[in-house]
Each structure stands twice: as C-alpha cells, then as structure tokens.
Amino acid sequence: MSDPARLHARDLVIRRGATPTVEEIRSGEIVGLAGLDGHGQERFLETLAGLQKPLAGAVSLERGGSETRITDFRKAVAAHVAYLPRDRRATGIFPTQSVLDNFAISTVSEDARFGFISAGQRARRYEVYRDRLSIAAPRPDAAITTLSGGNQQKVLLARALALKPDVLLLNDPTRGVDVATRHVLYDVFRDLARDGMALVVLSSEIEEILLLCHRVLVFRDHDIVANLQGPAMTTDAVIAAMFGRAA
C-alpha cells in the first residue's frame, strides 16, 4: 500500500471504571487480542469497527496526513476498515443466498455498469478471491449453506477483502474451521500484512496469537493489562496477565 494507514484509539473507555486506552495499530502489523471471555477484548474490537460506542475517547483512521473519525460501522467501512464477525451463522452469512451473492453483497457498486449489475464483472471479481483463498465451492450460484464451515468463512473473508481495507479486524477468524483451512488463513493474513495491511486478531487460542501476531494486547476487567511483543510473548506471560499475576 503506497499510503500507509494507522488506526488510533485515543483515551478509549469501553466500560465504566476502566482505564482510558491509547493504542496505535500500524500498517503491516498483526496485533492479537487475548483475555478471558467477557473481559473486554471483543468489545474493544467491536468499538474499533464502529459497532459499539465507547463511553469516552475516540477511534480514528489516519492516512496521508488526514484523519477520519470512526463513530459507526458505516464510517468504518468508508474509512476502509473491514470487520469479520465471530459467529458466521448468526451475523455473517445470508443463508438463503448463493455463494456469489454472499461475496458481493457489500460491494454491489463495484459491479454496476450504466446503472445495471454486470453478472460477468461480479463473477470475475469472485474468481480472484476464490483462487486467492482456495475456496472450495461447487458453483458460484450454489447456496452458501452447501459449503463447509471453513469455506463459508473464506467467503466471508473474501467479502471483507473485496472492500479493499487498510485495516482488517478479525473476531476469532479460525473458530470452527479445520486445520487445513486454518493454515490457509494464516498464510493469507501474513501476506496481507506484508502487503501493508494492518490486522487485529481476537482469538480464543493463545497458541494461535503467538504463532500469528507481532504483538498481543491482554485484557482483564476491560483494561489492557499487558502489551507483549518479541521474547516477552510467551504462553506463560499471556496467562499470567489474564489472571492478574506476575509471569
């Protein structure tokens, strides 16, 4: 990406009594979020995506010397911040729609020609991401529910990438997928970071975060209690921070 972007969280408070958070997620960085369930990491991610409103502070995207404040999900998408939800069945896929429709629903305008939708253009766009993510689907017009869980997840990721984001927010992206799909996704995430995208990955698996991320923010009681990177990124250190103990 020729114009690197940075996602800022300034004096962000996501729950009453929590310490204001100041964070910067930079282009080319994969940042992991860890913590016990309900300790704020998911709310923090959803706040970055404009899905939750903070009690105080602000989220903004900086690019090329200008900054866009993210106050809701529409503004996040307009600022090129994409979000992949945790529960693909409840909040991700449209189960009555085809694979192609699920892919293209967020980028309909990309396929418009003279006021009409170009089926050929839509199909060509899908083929690019199908190949890139190794999506195994019988036909683009097949119902998305005919796909395995891992391939449904790849279609959702393709939908997010079709937005051409500068920042990709991933809520437990390998949950419920097989080992082979998991490693395909890891390779894609690393490639995206190498190309300059900023990624934030919430994962319920510490080993995944340590394998994939450049640094990890550990949450406890809706506060970031540790920011670990390099040699400090160990399973023991993450668990100790999660439980409020010294490593």
Coordinates of N, CA and C in Angstrom, one line a residue:
M1 N 0.9 -1.2 0.0 CA 0.0 0.0 0.0 C 0.9 1.2 0.0
S2 N 0.7 2.1 -0.9 CA 1.6 3.3 -1.1 C 1.4 4.3 0.0
D3 N 0.2 4.3 0.6 CA -0.1 5.4 1.6 C -0.5 4.7 2.9
P4 N 0.5 4.3 3.8 CA 0.2 3.5 5.0 C -0.8 4.2 5.9
A5 N -1.6 3.4 6.5 CA -2.7 3.8 7.4 C -2.4 3.4 8.8
R6 N -2.9 4.2 9.8 CA -2.8 3.9 11.2 C -4.1 4.0 11.8
L7 N -4.5 3.0 12.6 CA -5.7 3.0 13.4 C -5.4 3.5 14.8
H8 N -6.1 4.6 15.2 CA -5.8 5.1 16.6 C -7.0 4.9 17.5
A9 N -6.7 4.5 18.7 CA -7.7 4.5 19.8 C -7.1 5.5 20.8
R10 N -7.8 6.6 21.0 CA -7.3 7.7 21.9 C -8.2 7.8 23.1
D11 N -7.6 7.6 24.3 CA -8.3 7.7 25.6 C -9.7 6.9 25.6
L12 N -9.6 5.8 25.0 CA -10.8 5.0 24.8 C -11.2 4.3 26.1
V13 N -12.5 4.4 26.5 CA -13.0 3.8 27.6 C -14.2 3.0 27.2
I14 N -14.2 1.6 27.4 CA -15.3 0.8 26.9 C -16.2 0.3 28.0
R15 N -15.8 0.6 29.2 CA -16.7 0.2 30.3 C -16.4 1.2 31.5
R16 N -17.5 1.5 32.2 CA -17.4 2.4 33.3 C -16.3 1.9 34.3
G17 N -15.4 2.8 34.7 CA -14.4 2.5 35.7 C -13.1 1.9 35.0
A18 N -13.1 1.7 33.7 CA -11.9 1.1 33.1 C -10.9 2.3 32.8
T19 N -9.7 1.9 32.7 CA -8.6 2.9 32.4 C -8.7 3.3 30.9
P20 N -8.6 4.6 30.6 CA -8.6 5.1 29.2 C -7.4 4.4 28.4
T21 N -7.7 3.9 27.3 CA -6.7 3.2 26.4 C -6.2 4.1 25.3
V22 N -4.9 4.1 25.1 CA -4.3 4.7 24.0 C -3.5 3.7 23.2
E23 N -4.0 3.4 22.0 CA -3.3 2.4 21.1 C -3.2 2.9 19.7
E24 N -2.2 2.4 19.0 CA -2.0 2.7 17.6 C -1.6 1.4 16.9
I25 N -2.4 1.1 15.9 CA -2.2 -0.1 15.1 C -1.7 0.3 13.8
R26 N -0.5 -0.1 13.4 CA 0.2 0.4 12.2 C 0.1 -0.5 11.0
S27 N 0.3 0.1 9.9 CA 0.3 -0.7 8.6 C 1.3 -1.8 8.7
G28 N 1.0 -3.0 8.2 CA 1.9 -4.1 8.2 C 2.0 -4.9 9.5
E29 N 1.2 -4.5 10.5 CA 1.3 -5.1 11.8 C 0.1 -6.0 12.1
I30 N 0.3 -7.2 12.7 CA -0.7 -8.1 13.1 C -0.7 -8.0 14.7
V31 N -1.8 -7.5 15.2 CA -1.9 -7.3 16.7 C -3.0 -8.3 17.2
G32 N -2.6 -9.1 18.2 CA -3.5 -10.0 18.8 C -4.2 -9.5 20.0
L33 N -5.4 -9.9 20.2 CA -6.2 -9.6 21.4 C -6.5 -10.9 22.2
A34 N -6.1 -10.9 23.5 CA -6.3 -12.1 24.3 C -7.0 -11.7 25.6
G35 N -7.6 -12.6 26.3 CA -8.2 -12.4 27.6 C -9.3 -13.5 27.8
L36 N -9.6 -13.6 29.1 CA -10.7 -14.5 29.4 C -12.0 -13.9 28.8
D37 N -13.0 -14.8 28.5 CA -14.2 -14.4 27.9 C -14.9 -13.3 28.8
G38 N -15.4 -12.2 28.1 CA -16.1 -11.2 28.8 C -15.2 -10.1 29.5
H39 N -13.9 -10.1 29.2 CA -13.1 -9.2 29.8 C -12.7 -8.0 29.0
G40 N -13.4 -7.8 27.9 CA -13.3 -6.6 27.1 C -12.7 -6.6 25.8
Q41 N -12.0 -7.7 25.4 CA -11.3 -7.7 24.1 C -12.3 -7.7 23.0
E42 N -13.4 -8.4 23.1 CA -14.4 -8.4 22.0 C -15.0 -7.0 21.9
R43 N -15.4 -6.4 23.0 CA -16.0 -5.1 22.9 C -15.0 -4.0 22.4
F44 N -13.7 -4.2 22.7 CA -12.7 -3.3 22.1 C -12.6 -3.4 20.6
L45 N -12.6 -4.7 20.1 CA -12.6 -4.9 18.7 C -13.8 -4.3 18.0
E46 N -15.0 -4.6 18.6 CA -16.2 -4.0 18.0 C -16.3 -2.5 18.0
T47 N -15.6 -1.9 19.0 CA -15.5 -0.4 19.1 C -14.6 0.1 18.0
L48 N -13.5 -0.6 17.7 CA -12.7 -0.2 16.6 C -13.5 -0.3 15.3
A49 N -14.4 -1.3 15.2 CA -15.2 -1.5 14.0 C -16.4 -0.6 13.8
G50 N -16.6 0.3 14.9 CA -17.8 1.2 14.8 C -19.1 0.5 15.2
L51 N -19.0 -0.7 15.7 CA -20.2 -1.5 16.1 C -20.7 -1.2 17.5
Q52 N -19.7 -0.7 18.3 CA -20.0 -0.3 19.7 C -19.5 1.1 19.9
K53 N -20.3 1.9 20.7 CA -19.8 3.3 21.0 C -19.1 3.3 22.4
P54 N -17.9 3.9 22.4 CA -17.2 4.0 23.7 C -17.9 4.9 24.7
L55 N -17.6 4.7 25.9 CA -18.1 5.7 26.9 C -17.3 7.0 26.8
A56 N -16.1 6.9 26.4 CA -15.2 8.1 26.3 C -14.1 7.8 25.2
G57 N -13.5 8.8 24.7 CA -12.5 8.7 23.8 C -13.0 8.5 22.4
A58 N -12.0 8.2 21.4 CA -12.4 8.1 20.0 C -11.5 7.1 19.3
V59 N -12.0 6.6 18.2 CA -11.3 5.8 17.2 C -11.2 6.6 15.9
S60 N -10.0 6.5 15.3 CA -9.9 7.2 14.0 C -8.9 6.5 13.2
L61 N -9.0 6.7 11.9 CA -8.0 6.2 10.9 C -7.2 7.3 10.3
E62 N -5.9 7.2 10.4 CA -5.0 8.2 9.8 C -4.4 7.7 8.5
R63 N -4.5 8.6 7.5 CA -3.9 8.2 6.2 C -3.5 9.5 5.5
G64 N -2.3 9.5 5.0 CA -1.9 10.7 4.2 C -2.0 12.0 4.9
G65 N -1.8 12.1 6.2 CA -1.9 13.3 6.9 C -3.2 13.8 7.3
S66 N -4.3 13.0 6.9 CA -5.6 13.3 7.3 C -6.2 12.2 8.2
E67 N -7.2 12.5 9.0 CA -7.8 11.6 9.9 C -9.3 11.5 9.8
T68 N -9.8 10.3 9.8 CA -11.2 10.1 9.8 C -11.7 9.5 11.1
R69 N -12.6 10.1 11.7 CA -13.1 9.6 13.0 C -14.2 8.5 12.7
I70 N -14.1 7.4 13.4 CA -15.0 6.3 13.2 C -16.0 6.3 14.4
T71 N -17.2 6.7 14.0 CA -18.3 6.8 15.0 C -19.3 5.7 14.8
D72 N -19.4 5.0 13.7 CA -20.3 3.9 13.5 C -19.8 3.0 12.4
F73 N -20.5 1.9 12.2 CA -20.0 0.9 11.2 C -19.9 1.5 9.8
R74 N -20.8 2.3 9.4 CA -20.7 2.8 8.0 C -19.5 3.7 7.8
K75 N -19.1 4.5 8.8 CA -18.0 5.3 8.7 C -16.7 4.5 8.7
A76 N -16.7 3.4 9.5 CA -15.6 2.4 9.5 C -15.4 1.9 8.1
V77 N -16.4 1.4 7.4 CA -16.3 0.8 6.1 C -15.8 1.9 5.1
A78 N -16.4 3.1 5.2 CA -16.0 4.2 4.3 C -14.5 4.6 4.5
A79 N -14.0 4.4 5.7 CA -12.6 4.7 6.0 C -11.7 3.5 5.7
H80 N -12.3 2.4 5.1 CA -11.5 1.2 4.7 C -11.1 0.4 5.9
V81 N -12.0 0.3 6.9 CA -11.8 -0.6 8.0 C -12.8 -1.7 7.8
A82 N -12.4 -3.0 7.7 CA -13.3 -4.1 7.5 C -13.3 -5.0 8.7
Y83 N -14.5 -5.6 9.0 CA -14.7 -6.5 10.2 C -15.2 -7.8 9.8
L84 N -14.6 -8.9 10.3 CA -15.1 -10.2 10.1 C -15.7 -10.7 11.4
P85 N -17.0 -11.0 11.5 CA -17.7 -11.3 12.7 C -17.3 -12.7 13.3
R86 N -17.5 -12.9 14.5 CA -17.2 -14.2 15.2 C -18.1 -15.3 14.8
D87 N -19.4 -15.0 14.8 CA -20.4 -16.1 14.6 C -20.9 -16.0 13.2
R88 N -20.3 -16.7 12.3 CA -20.6 -16.6 10.9 C -22.1 -17.0 10.6
R89 N -22.6 -17.9 11.3 CA -24.0 -18.3 11.1 C -25.0 -17.2 11.5
A90 N -24.8 -16.6 12.6 CA -25.8 -15.6 13.1 C -25.6 -14.2 12.6
T91 N -24.3 -13.8 12.3 CA -24.1 -12.4 11.9 C -23.2 -12.3 10.7
G92 N -22.9 -13.4 10.0 CA -22.1 -13.3 8.9 C -22.7 -13.7 7.6
I93 N -23.1 -14.9 7.4 CA -23.6 -15.4 6.1 C -25.1 -15.0 6.0
F94 N -25.6 -14.9 4.7 CA -27.0 -14.8 4.4 C -27.4 -16.2 3.9
P95 N -28.0 -17.0 4.8 CA -28.1 -18.5 4.5 C -29.0 -18.8 3.3
T96 N -29.9 -17.9 3.0 CA -30.8 -18.1 1.8 C -30.2 -17.7 0.5
Q97 N -29.0 -17.1 0.5 CA -28.4 -16.6 -0.7 C -27.3 -17.5 -1.2
S98 N -26.9 -17.2 -2.4 CA -25.8 -18.0 -3.0 C -24.4 -17.6 -2.5
V99 N -23.4 -18.4 -2.8 CA -22.0 -18.1 -2.5 C -21.7 -16.7 -3.1
L100 N -22.0 -16.5 -4.4 CA -21.7 -15.3 -5.1 C -22.4 -14.1 -4.5
D101 N -23.7 -14.2 -4.1 CA -24.4 -13.1 -3.5 C -23.8 -12.8 -2.1
N102 N -23.4 -13.8 -1.4 CA -22.8 -13.6 -0.1 C -21.5 -12.8 -0.2
F103 N -20.7 -13.2 -1.3 CA -19.5 -12.5 -1.5 C -19.7 -11.0 -1.9
A104 N -20.6 -10.8 -2.8 CA -20.7 -9.4 -3.4 C -21.6 -8.5 -2.7
I105 N -22.4 -8.9 -1.7 CA -23.4 -8.0 -1.1 C -22.9 -6.7 -0.5
S106 N -21.7 -6.7 -0.1 CA -21.1 -5.4 0.5 C -20.5 -4.5 -0.6
T107 N -20.3 -5.0 -1.8 CA -19.6 -4.3 -2.8 C -20.4 -4.3 -4.1
V108 N -21.7 -4.1 -4.0 CA -22.6 -4.1 -5.2 C -22.2 -3.1 -6.2
S109 N -21.8 -1.9 -5.8 CA -21.5 -0.8 -6.7 C -20.3 -1.2 -7.6
E110 N -19.4 -2.1 -7.2 CA -18.3 -2.5 -8.0 C -18.7 -3.2 -9.3
D111 N -19.9 -3.7 -9.3 CA -20.4 -4.5 -10.4 C -21.4 -3.7 -11.3
A112 N -21.6 -2.4 -11.0 CA -22.6 -1.6 -11.7 C -22.0 -1.1 -13.0
R113 N -22.7 -1.3 -14.1 CA -22.3 -0.8 -15.4 C -23.5 -0.1 -16.1
F114 N -23.5 1.2 -16.2 CA -24.6 2.0 -16.8 C -25.9 1.8 -16.1
G115 N -25.8 1.7 -14.8 CA -27.0 1.6 -14.0 C -27.5 0.1 -13.8
F116 N -26.8 -0.8 -14.4 CA -27.2 -2.2 -14.3 C -26.0 -3.0 -13.6
I117 N -26.4 -4.1 -13.0 CA -25.4 -5.0 -12.4 C -24.8 -5.9 -13.5
S118 N -23.5 -6.0 -13.6 CA -22.9 -6.8 -14.6 C -22.6 -8.2 -13.9
A119 N -23.3 -9.2 -14.3 CA -23.0 -10.5 -13.8 C -21.6 -11.0 -14.1
G120 N -21.1 -10.7 -15.3 CA -19.8 -11.1 -15.6 C -18.7 -10.4 -14.8
Q121 N -18.9 -9.1 -14.5 CA -17.9 -8.4 -13.6 C -18.0 -9.0 -12.2
R122 N -19.1 -9.3 -11.7 CA -19.3 -9.9 -10.4 C -18.6 -11.2 -10.3
A123 N -18.8 -12.1 -11.3 CA -18.2 -13.4 -11.3 C -16.7 -13.3 -11.4
R124 N -16.2 -12.4 -12.2 CA -14.7 -12.2 -12.3 C -14.1 -11.8 -11.0
R125 N -14.8 -10.9 -10.3 CA -14.2 -10.5 -9.0 C -14.2 -11.6 -8.0
Y126 N -15.3 -12.4 -8.0 CA -15.3 -13.6 -7.2 C -14.2 -14.6 -7.5
E127 N -13.9 -14.8 -8.7 CA -12.9 -15.8 -9.1 C -11.6 -15.4 -8.6
V128 N -11.3 -14.1 -8.5 CA -10.0 -13.6 -8.0 C -9.8 -14.1 -6.5
Y129 N -10.9 -13.8 -5.7 CA -10.8 -14.2 -4.3 C -10.9 -15.7 -4.1
R130 N -11.7 -16.3 -5.0 CA -11.8 -17.8 -4.8 C -10.4 -18.4 -5.0
D131 N -9.7 -18.0 -6.0 CA -8.4 -18.5 -6.2 C -7.4 -18.2 -5.1
R132 N -7.5 -16.9 -4.7 CA -6.6 -16.4 -3.6 C -6.8 -17.2 -2.3
L133 N -8.0 -17.5 -2.0 CA -8.3 -18.1 -0.7 C -8.6 -19.6 -0.8
S134 N -8.5 -20.1 -2.0 CA -8.7 -21.6 -2.2 C -10.1 -22.0 -1.7
I135 N -11.1 -21.2 -2.1 CA -12.5 -21.5 -1.7 C -13.0 -22.7 -2.5
A136 N -13.4 -23.8 -1.8 CA -13.9 -25.0 -2.5 C -15.4 -24.9 -2.5
A137 N -16.0 -24.5 -3.7 CA -17.4 -24.3 -3.8 C -17.8 -25.0 -5.2
P138 N -18.9 -25.8 -5.2 CA -19.3 -26.4 -6.5 C -19.6 -25.4 -7.6
R139 N -20.3 -24.4 -7.3 CA -20.6 -23.4 -8.3 C -20.9 -22.0 -7.5
P140 N -20.6 -20.9 -8.2 CA -20.9 -19.6 -7.5 C -22.4 -19.4 -7.1
D141 N -23.3 -20.1 -7.9 CA -24.7 -19.9 -7.6 C -25.2 -20.9 -6.6
A142 N -24.3 -21.8 -6.1 CA -24.8 -22.7 -5.1 C -25.1 -22.0 -3.8
A143 N -26.0 -22.5 -3.0 CA -26.4 -21.9 -1.7 C -25.1 -22.0 -0.8
I144 N -24.9 -20.9 -0.1 CA -23.7 -20.9 0.8 C -23.8 -22.0 1.9
T145 N -25.0 -22.4 2.2 CA -25.1 -23.4 3.3 C -24.6 -24.8 2.8
T146 N -24.4 -25.0 1.5 CA -23.9 -26.2 1.0 C -22.3 -26.3 1.2
L147 N -21.7 -25.2 1.6 CA -20.3 -25.2 1.8 C -19.9 -25.7 3.2
S148 N -18.7 -26.2 3.4 CA -18.2 -26.5 4.8 C -18.1 -25.2 5.6
G149 N -18.0 -25.3 6.9 CA -17.8 -24.1 7.7 C -16.6 -23.3 7.3
G150 N -15.5 -24.1 7.0 CA -14.2 -23.4 6.6 C -14.4 -22.6 5.4
N151 N -15.1 -23.1 4.4 CA -15.3 -22.4 3.1 C -16.3 -21.3 3.2
Q152 N -17.3 -21.4 4.1 CA -18.1 -20.3 4.4 C -17.3 -19.1 5.0
Q153 N -16.4 -19.5 5.9 CA -15.5 -18.5 6.5 C -14.6 -17.8 5.4
K154 N -14.2 -18.5 4.5 CA -13.4 -18.0 3.4 C -14.2 -17.0 2.5
V155 N -15.5 -17.3 2.3 CA -16.3 -16.4 1.5 C -16.5 -15.1 2.3
L156 N -16.7 -15.2 3.6 CA -16.8 -14.0 4.4 C -15.6 -13.2 4.4
L157 N -14.4 -13.8 4.4 CA -13.2 -13.1 4.3 C -13.0 -12.5 3.0
A158 N -13.4 -13.2 1.9 CA -13.4 -12.6 0.6 C -14.2 -11.4 0.5
R159 N -15.4 -11.4 1.1 CA -16.3 -10.3 1.1 C -15.6 -9.1 1.8
A160 N -14.9 -9.3 2.9 CA -14.2 -8.3 3.6 C -13.1 -7.7 2.8
L161 N -12.3 -8.6 2.1 CA -11.2 -8.2 1.4 C -11.6 -7.4 0.1
A162 N -12.8 -7.7 -0.4 CA -13.3 -7.0 -1.6 C -13.6 -5.5 -1.3
L163 N -13.7 -5.2 0.0 CA -13.8 -3.8 0.4 C -12.5 -3.0 0.2
K164 N -11.4 -3.8 0.0 CA -10.0 -3.2 -0.1 C -9.7 -2.4 1.1
P165 N -9.7 -3.1 2.3 CA -9.5 -2.4 3.5 C -8.0 -2.0 3.8
D166 N -7.8 -1.0 4.5 CA -6.4 -0.7 5.1 C -6.2 -1.4 6.4
V167 N -7.4 -1.7 7.1 CA -7.3 -2.3 8.4 C -8.4 -3.5 8.4
L168 N -8.0 -4.6 8.8 CA -8.9 -5.8 8.9 C -9.0 -6.2 10.3
L169 N -10.2 -6.2 10.8 CA -10.5 -6.6 12.2 C -11.1 -8.0 12.2
L170 N -10.5 -9.0 12.9 CA -10.9 -10.4 12.8 C -11.3 -10.9 14.1
N171 N -12.5 -11.3 14.3 CA -13.1 -11.8 15.5 C -13.1 -13.3 15.5
D172 N -12.0 -13.9 16.1 CA -11.9 -15.4 16.2 C -12.0 -16.0 14.8
P173 N -11.2 -15.6 13.9 CA -11.4 -16.0 12.5 C -11.3 -17.5 12.2
T174 N -10.6 -18.3 13.0 CA -10.4 -19.7 12.7 C -11.3 -20.6 13.6
R175 N -12.3 -19.9 14.3 CA -13.2 -20.7 15.1 C -14.0 -21.7 14.3
G176 N -14.0 -22.9 14.6 CA -14.8 -23.9 14.0 C -14.4 -24.3 12.6
V177 N -13.1 -24.1 12.2 CA -12.7 -24.5 10.9 C -11.6 -25.6 11.1
D178 N -11.4 -26.4 10.0 CA -10.4 -27.5 10.1 C -9.0 -27.0 10.1
V179 N -8.1 -27.9 10.3 CA -6.7 -27.5 10.4 C -6.1 -27.0 9.1
A180 N -6.5 -27.6 8.0 CA -6.0 -27.2 6.7 C -6.5 -25.8 6.4
T181 N -7.8 -25.5 6.6 CA -8.3 -24.1 6.4 C -7.6 -23.1 7.3
R182 N -7.4 -23.5 8.5 CA -6.7 -22.6 9.5 C -5.3 -22.1 8.9
H183 N -4.6 -23.1 8.4 CA -3.2 -22.7 7.9 C -3.3 -21.9 6.6
V184 N -4.3 -22.1 5.8 CA -4.5 -21.3 4.6 C -4.8 -19.8 5.1
L185 N -5.7 -19.7 6.1 CA -6.0 -18.4 6.6 C -4.7 -17.7 7.2
Y186 N -3.9 -18.4 7.9 CA -2.7 -17.9 8.5 C -1.8 -17.3 7.4
D187 N -1.7 -18.1 6.3 CA -0.8 -17.6 5.2 C -1.4 -16.3 4.5
V188 N -2.7 -16.3 4.4 CA -3.3 -15.1 3.8 C -3.1 -13.9 4.7
F189 N -3.3 -14.1 6.0 CA -3.1 -12.9 6.9 C -1.7 -12.4 6.9
R190 N -0.7 -13.3 6.9 CA 0.7 -12.9 6.8 C 0.9 -12.1 5.5
D191 N 0.4 -12.6 4.4 CA 0.6 -12.0 3.1 C 0.0 -10.6 3.1
L192 N -1.2 -10.5 3.7 CA -1.9 -9.2 3.8 C -1.0 -8.2 4.6
A193 N -0.4 -8.6 5.7 CA 0.4 -7.7 6.5 C 1.7 -7.4 5.7
R194 N 2.2 -8.3 5.0 CA 3.4 -8.0 4.2 C 3.1 -7.0 3.1
D195 N 1.9 -7.0 2.7 CA 1.5 -6.0 1.6 C 1.1 -4.7 2.2
G196 N 1.1 -4.6 3.6 CA 0.9 -3.3 4.2 C -0.4 -3.1 4.9
M197 N -1.2 -4.1 5.0 CA -2.5 -4.0 5.7 C -2.2 -4.2 7.2
A198 N -3.0 -3.5 8.0 CA -2.9 -3.6 9.5 C -4.0 -4.6 9.9
L199 N -3.7 -5.6 10.7 CA -4.7 -6.6 11.1 C -4.8 -6.7 12.6
V200 N -6.0 -6.8 13.2 CA -6.2 -7.0 14.6 C -7.0 -8.3 14.7
V201 N -6.4 -9.3 15.4 CA -6.9 -10.6 15.5 C -7.3 -11.0 17.0
L202 N -8.6 -11.1 17.2 CA -9.0 -11.6 18.5 C -9.1 -13.1 18.4
S203 N -8.5 -13.9 19.3 CA -8.5 -15.3 19.2 C -8.7 -15.9 20.6
S204 N -9.4 -17.0 20.7 CA -9.6 -17.7 21.9 C -8.5 -18.6 22.2
E205 N -7.6 -18.8 21.3 CA -6.4 -19.7 21.4 C -5.1 -18.9 21.5
I206 N -4.5 -19.0 22.7 CA -3.2 -18.3 22.9 C -2.2 -18.7 21.9
E207 N -2.1 -20.0 21.6 CA -1.1 -20.5 20.7 C -1.2 -19.9 19.3
E208 N -2.4 -19.7 18.9 CA -2.7 -19.0 17.6 C -2.1 -17.6 17.6
I209 N -2.4 -16.9 18.6 CA -1.9 -15.5 18.7 C -0.4 -15.4 18.7
L210 N 0.2 -16.3 19.4 CA 1.7 -16.3 19.5 C 2.3 -16.7 18.2
L211 N 1.6 -17.6 17.4 CA 2.1 -18.0 16.1 C 2.0 -17.0 15.1
L212 N 0.9 -16.2 15.1 CA 0.5 -15.3 14.0 C 0.9 -13.8 14.2
C213 N 0.8 -13.4 15.4 CA 0.9 -11.9 15.7 C 2.3 -11.4 16.0
H214 N 2.4 -10.1 15.7 CA 3.7 -9.4 16.1 C 3.7 -9.0 17.5
R215 N 2.5 -8.7 18.1 CA 2.4 -8.3 19.5 C 0.9 -8.7 19.9
V216 N 0.8 -8.8 21.3 CA -0.5 -9.1 21.8 C -0.9 -8.2 22.9
L217 N -2.2 -7.7 22.9 CA -2.7 -7.0 24.0 C -3.6 -7.9 24.8
V218 N -3.3 -7.9 26.1 CA -4.0 -8.8 27.0 C -5.0 -8.0 27.8
F219 N -6.3 -8.4 27.8 CA -7.3 -7.7 28.5 C -7.7 -8.4 29.8
R220 N -8.0 -7.6 30.8 CA -8.5 -8.1 32.1 C -9.4 -7.0 32.7
D221 N -10.6 -7.3 33.0 CA -11.6 -6.3 33.6 C -11.7 -5.1 32.7
H222 N -11.7 -5.3 31.4 CA -11.9 -4.3 30.4 C -10.8 -3.3 30.3
D223 N -9.6 -3.6 30.8 CA -8.4 -2.9 30.7 C -7.4 -3.7 29.9
I224 N -6.5 -3.0 29.2 CA -5.3 -3.7 28.6 C -4.3 -3.7 29.7
V225 N -4.0 -4.9 30.2 CA -3.1 -5.1 31.3 C -1.7 -5.5 30.9
A226 N -1.5 -5.8 29.6 CA -0.2 -6.2 29.1 C -0.2 -6.0 27.6
N227 N 1.0 -5.5 27.1 CA 1.3 -5.3 25.7 C 2.6 -6.0 25.4
L228 N 2.5 -7.3 25.0 CA 3.6 -8.1 24.9 C 4.1 -8.2 23.4
Q229 N 5.4 -8.3 23.3 CA 6.0 -8.5 21.9 C 7.4 -9.1 22.1
G230 N 7.9 -9.6 21.0 CA 9.2 -10.2 21.0 C 9.3 -11.3 22.0
P231 N 10.5 -11.4 22.7 CA 10.7 -12.6 23.6 C 9.7 -12.6 24.7
A232 N 9.0 -11.5 25.0 CA 8.1 -11.4 26.1 C 6.8 -12.1 25.8
M233 N 6.6 -12.4 24.5 CA 5.3 -13.1 24.0 C 5.4 -14.6 24.3
T234 N 5.0 -15.0 25.4 CA 5.0 -16.4 25.8 C 3.7 -16.8 26.3
T235 N 3.4 -18.1 26.3 CA 2.1 -18.6 26.8 C 2.0 -18.2 28.3
D236 N 3.1 -18.4 29.1 CA 3.0 -18.1 30.5 C 2.7 -16.7 30.8
A237 N 3.4 -15.8 30.0 CA 3.1 -14.3 30.2 C 1.7 -13.9 29.9
V238 N 1.1 -14.5 28.8 CA -0.2 -14.2 28.5 C -1.2 -14.7 29.5
I239 N -1.0 -15.9 30.0 CA -1.9 -16.5 31.0 C -1.8 -15.7 32.3
A240 N -0.6 -15.4 32.7 CA -0.3 -14.6 33.9 C -1.1 -13.3 33.9
A241 N -1.0 -12.6 32.7 CA -1.7 -11.3 32.6 C -3.2 -11.5 32.6
M242 N -3.7 -12.5 32.0 CA -5.1 -12.8 32.0 C -5.7 -13.0 33.4
F243 N -4.9 -13.6 34.3 CA -5.3 -13.9 35.6 C -4.8 -12.9 36.7
G244 N -4.1 -11.8 36.2 CA -3.7 -10.8 37.1 C -2.5 -11.2 38.0
R245 N -1.7 -12.0 37.4 CA -0.5 -12.5 38.1 C 0.8 -12.0 37.4
A246 N 1.9 -12.0 38.1 CA 3.2 -11.8 37.5 C 3.6 -13.0 36.8
A247 N 4.2 -12.9 35.6 CA 4.7 -14.1 34.8 C 5.8 -14.8 35.5

